[in-house]
Short mmCIF file of C-alpha atoms and ligand atoms in Angstrom, two decimals:
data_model
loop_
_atom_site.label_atom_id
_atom_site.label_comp_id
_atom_site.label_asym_id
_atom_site.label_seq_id
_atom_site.Cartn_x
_atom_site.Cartn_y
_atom_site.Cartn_z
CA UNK A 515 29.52 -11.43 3.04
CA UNK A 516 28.36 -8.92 0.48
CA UNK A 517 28.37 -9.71 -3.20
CA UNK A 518 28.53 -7.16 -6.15
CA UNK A 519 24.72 -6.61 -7.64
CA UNK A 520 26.77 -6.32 -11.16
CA UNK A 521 28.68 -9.25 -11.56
CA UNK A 522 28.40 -11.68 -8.33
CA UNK A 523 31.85 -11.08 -6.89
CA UNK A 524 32.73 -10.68 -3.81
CA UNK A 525 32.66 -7.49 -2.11
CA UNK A 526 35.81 -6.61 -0.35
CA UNK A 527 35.99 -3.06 1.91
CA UNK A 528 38.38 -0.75 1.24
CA UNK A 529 39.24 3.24 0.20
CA UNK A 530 38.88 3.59 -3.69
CA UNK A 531 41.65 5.80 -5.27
CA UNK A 532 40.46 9.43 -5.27
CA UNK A 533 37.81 8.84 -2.39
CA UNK A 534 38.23 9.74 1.02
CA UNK A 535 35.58 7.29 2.98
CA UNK A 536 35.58 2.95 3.10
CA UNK A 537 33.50 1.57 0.67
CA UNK A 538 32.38 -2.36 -0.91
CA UNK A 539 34.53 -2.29 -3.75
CA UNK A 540 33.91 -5.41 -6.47
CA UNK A 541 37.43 -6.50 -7.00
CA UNK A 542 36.19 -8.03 -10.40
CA UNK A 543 34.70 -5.21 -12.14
CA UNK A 544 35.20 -2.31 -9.74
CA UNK A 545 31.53 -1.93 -8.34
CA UNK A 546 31.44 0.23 -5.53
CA UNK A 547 28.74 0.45 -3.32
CA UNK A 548 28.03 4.03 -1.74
CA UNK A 549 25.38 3.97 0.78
CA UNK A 550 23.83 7.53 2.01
CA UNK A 551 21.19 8.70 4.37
CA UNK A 552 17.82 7.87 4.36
CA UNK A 553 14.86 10.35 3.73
CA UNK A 554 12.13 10.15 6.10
CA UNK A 555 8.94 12.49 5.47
CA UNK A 556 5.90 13.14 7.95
CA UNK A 557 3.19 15.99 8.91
CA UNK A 558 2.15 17.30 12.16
CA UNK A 559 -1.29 17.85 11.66
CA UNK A 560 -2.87 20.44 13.25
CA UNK A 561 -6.15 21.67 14.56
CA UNK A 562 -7.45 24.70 16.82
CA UNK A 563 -3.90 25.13 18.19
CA UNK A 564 -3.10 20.98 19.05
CA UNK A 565 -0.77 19.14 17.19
CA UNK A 566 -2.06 15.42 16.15
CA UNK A 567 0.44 12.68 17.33
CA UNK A 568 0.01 9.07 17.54
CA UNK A 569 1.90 6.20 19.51
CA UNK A 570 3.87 3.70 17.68
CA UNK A 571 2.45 0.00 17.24
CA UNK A 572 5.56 -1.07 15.49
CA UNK A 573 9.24 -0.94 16.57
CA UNK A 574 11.33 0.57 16.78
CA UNK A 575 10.04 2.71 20.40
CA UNK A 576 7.27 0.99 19.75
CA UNK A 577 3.99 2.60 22.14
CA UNK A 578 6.17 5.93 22.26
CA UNK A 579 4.74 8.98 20.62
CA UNK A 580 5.69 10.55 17.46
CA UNK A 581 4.14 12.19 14.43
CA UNK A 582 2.90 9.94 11.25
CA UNK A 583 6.19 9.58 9.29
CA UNK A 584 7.88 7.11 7.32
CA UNK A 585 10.13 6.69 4.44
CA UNK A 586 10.09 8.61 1.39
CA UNK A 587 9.58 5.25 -1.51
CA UNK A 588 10.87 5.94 -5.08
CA UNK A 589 8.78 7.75 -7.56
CA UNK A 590 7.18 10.20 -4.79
CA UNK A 591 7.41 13.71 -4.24
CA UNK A 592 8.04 14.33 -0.70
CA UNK A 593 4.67 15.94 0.12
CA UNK A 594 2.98 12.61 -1.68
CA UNK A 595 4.93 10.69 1.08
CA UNK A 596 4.49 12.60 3.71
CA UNK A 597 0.43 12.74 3.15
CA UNK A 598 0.26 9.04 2.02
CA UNK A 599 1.81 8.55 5.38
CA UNK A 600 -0.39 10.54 7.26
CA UNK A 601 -3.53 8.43 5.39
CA UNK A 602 -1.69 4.80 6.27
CA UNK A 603 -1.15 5.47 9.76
CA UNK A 604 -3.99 7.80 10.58
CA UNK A 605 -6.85 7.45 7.83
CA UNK A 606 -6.78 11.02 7.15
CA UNK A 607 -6.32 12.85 4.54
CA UNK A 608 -3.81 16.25 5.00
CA UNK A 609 -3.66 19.39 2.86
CA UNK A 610 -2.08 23.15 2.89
CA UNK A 611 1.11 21.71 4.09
CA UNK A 612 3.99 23.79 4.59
CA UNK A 613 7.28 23.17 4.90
CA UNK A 614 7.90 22.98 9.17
CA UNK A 615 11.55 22.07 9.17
CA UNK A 616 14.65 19.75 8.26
CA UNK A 617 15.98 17.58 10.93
CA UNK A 618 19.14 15.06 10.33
CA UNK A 619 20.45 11.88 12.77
CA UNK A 620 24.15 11.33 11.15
CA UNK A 621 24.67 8.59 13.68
CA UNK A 622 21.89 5.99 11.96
CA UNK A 623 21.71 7.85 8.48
CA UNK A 624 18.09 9.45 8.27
CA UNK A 625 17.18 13.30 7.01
CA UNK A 626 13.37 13.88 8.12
CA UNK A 627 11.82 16.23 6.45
CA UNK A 628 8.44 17.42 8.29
CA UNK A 629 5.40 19.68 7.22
CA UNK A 630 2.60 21.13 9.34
CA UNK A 631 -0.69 20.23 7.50
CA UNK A 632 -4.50 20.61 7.70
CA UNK A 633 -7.06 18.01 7.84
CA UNK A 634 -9.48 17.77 5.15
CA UNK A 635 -10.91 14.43 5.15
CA UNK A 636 -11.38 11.94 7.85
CA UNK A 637 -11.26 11.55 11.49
CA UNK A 638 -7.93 9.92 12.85
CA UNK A 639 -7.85 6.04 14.12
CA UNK A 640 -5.74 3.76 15.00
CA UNK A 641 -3.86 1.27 12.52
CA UNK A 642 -1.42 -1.60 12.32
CA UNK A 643 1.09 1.57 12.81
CA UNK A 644 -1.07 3.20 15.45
CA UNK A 645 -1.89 2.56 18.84
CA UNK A 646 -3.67 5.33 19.90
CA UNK A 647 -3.99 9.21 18.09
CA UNK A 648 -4.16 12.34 20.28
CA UNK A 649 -4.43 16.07 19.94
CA UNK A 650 -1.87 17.84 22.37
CA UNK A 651 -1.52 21.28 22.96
CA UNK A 652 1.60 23.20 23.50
CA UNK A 653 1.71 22.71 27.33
CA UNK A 654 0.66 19.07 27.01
CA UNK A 655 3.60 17.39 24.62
CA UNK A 656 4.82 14.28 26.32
CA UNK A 657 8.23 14.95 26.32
CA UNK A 658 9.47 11.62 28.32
CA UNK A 659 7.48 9.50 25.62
CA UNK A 660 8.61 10.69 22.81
CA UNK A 661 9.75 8.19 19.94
CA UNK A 662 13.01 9.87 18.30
CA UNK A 663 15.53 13.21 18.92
CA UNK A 664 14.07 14.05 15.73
CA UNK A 665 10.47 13.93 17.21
CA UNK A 666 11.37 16.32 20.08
CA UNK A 667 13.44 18.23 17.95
CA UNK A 668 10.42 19.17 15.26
CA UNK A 669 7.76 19.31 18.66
CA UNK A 670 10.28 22.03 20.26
CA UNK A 671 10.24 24.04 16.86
CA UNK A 672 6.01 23.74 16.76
CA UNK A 673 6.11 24.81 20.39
CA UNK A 674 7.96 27.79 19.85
CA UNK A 675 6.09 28.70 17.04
CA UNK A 676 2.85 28.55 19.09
CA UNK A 677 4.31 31.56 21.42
ZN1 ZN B 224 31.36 -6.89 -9.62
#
């Protein structure tokens, strides 16, 4: 049971005039709740033509490999997240990024928005996020082991850039 951050009713689900969609709609004082996707921001660091991924310690696809990523938190711009993430997971600091590409999953709600970036500072380690960080080249992405579609998606996209 949902209740209504306003007032403390109880949330019921239905169609509210005029929209098209199911919604939580506070019977009491007509609250609705609209929930939208998610923003998730990351880097793919790169250096002398290999792309810097790390394997998850955390699930979900936890000891798969993706790029350091996470969500976008209130008050950030979305290259602040994306390089705050890249220092949390990794311990390095990334610069010169540029915008790599836009990649949505309707099904669970999440945009990712992902930069290629430079290291400046600091050598990559592992974290409480990170098992393990690697340098891959083109010809050595591991494409069975990969964390999310988005992950392959974005990897395809630097591959093809590479040719
Ligand atoms: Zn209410």
């Amino acid at each position: 049971m949902a209740y209504c951050v306003q007032c403390g009713g109880k949330m019921e689900e239905r169609i509210p005039d005029g929209d098209e969609r199911s919604r939580l709609v506070c019977p009491d004082c007509g609250h609705i709740t609209y929930e939208n996707p998610k923003l998730v921001v990351g880097t793919l660091p790169v250096v002398a033509g290999k792309v810097l991924l790390l394997r998850r310690a955390i699930e979900p696809r936890y000891g798969t490999w993706s790029y350091p990523g996470g969500f976008l938190e209130m008050g950030e711009t979305i290259e602040e997240g994306a390089s705050r993430e890249s220092r949390e997971e990794l311990g390095i600091e990334v610069g010169k990024l540029r915008l790599h590409g836009i990649y949505d999953r309707p099904s669970v709600g999440i945009v990712t928005i992902i930069y290629l970036a430079e290291i400046v500072r600091g050598e990559p380690a592992p974290s409480s996020e990170a098992l393990e960080a690697r340098y891959f080249g083109p010809e050595e992405i591991p494409w069975n082991e990969l964390a999310f579609p988005t992950t392959a998606r974005a990897l395809v996209d630097w591959v093809s850039s590479t040719r």
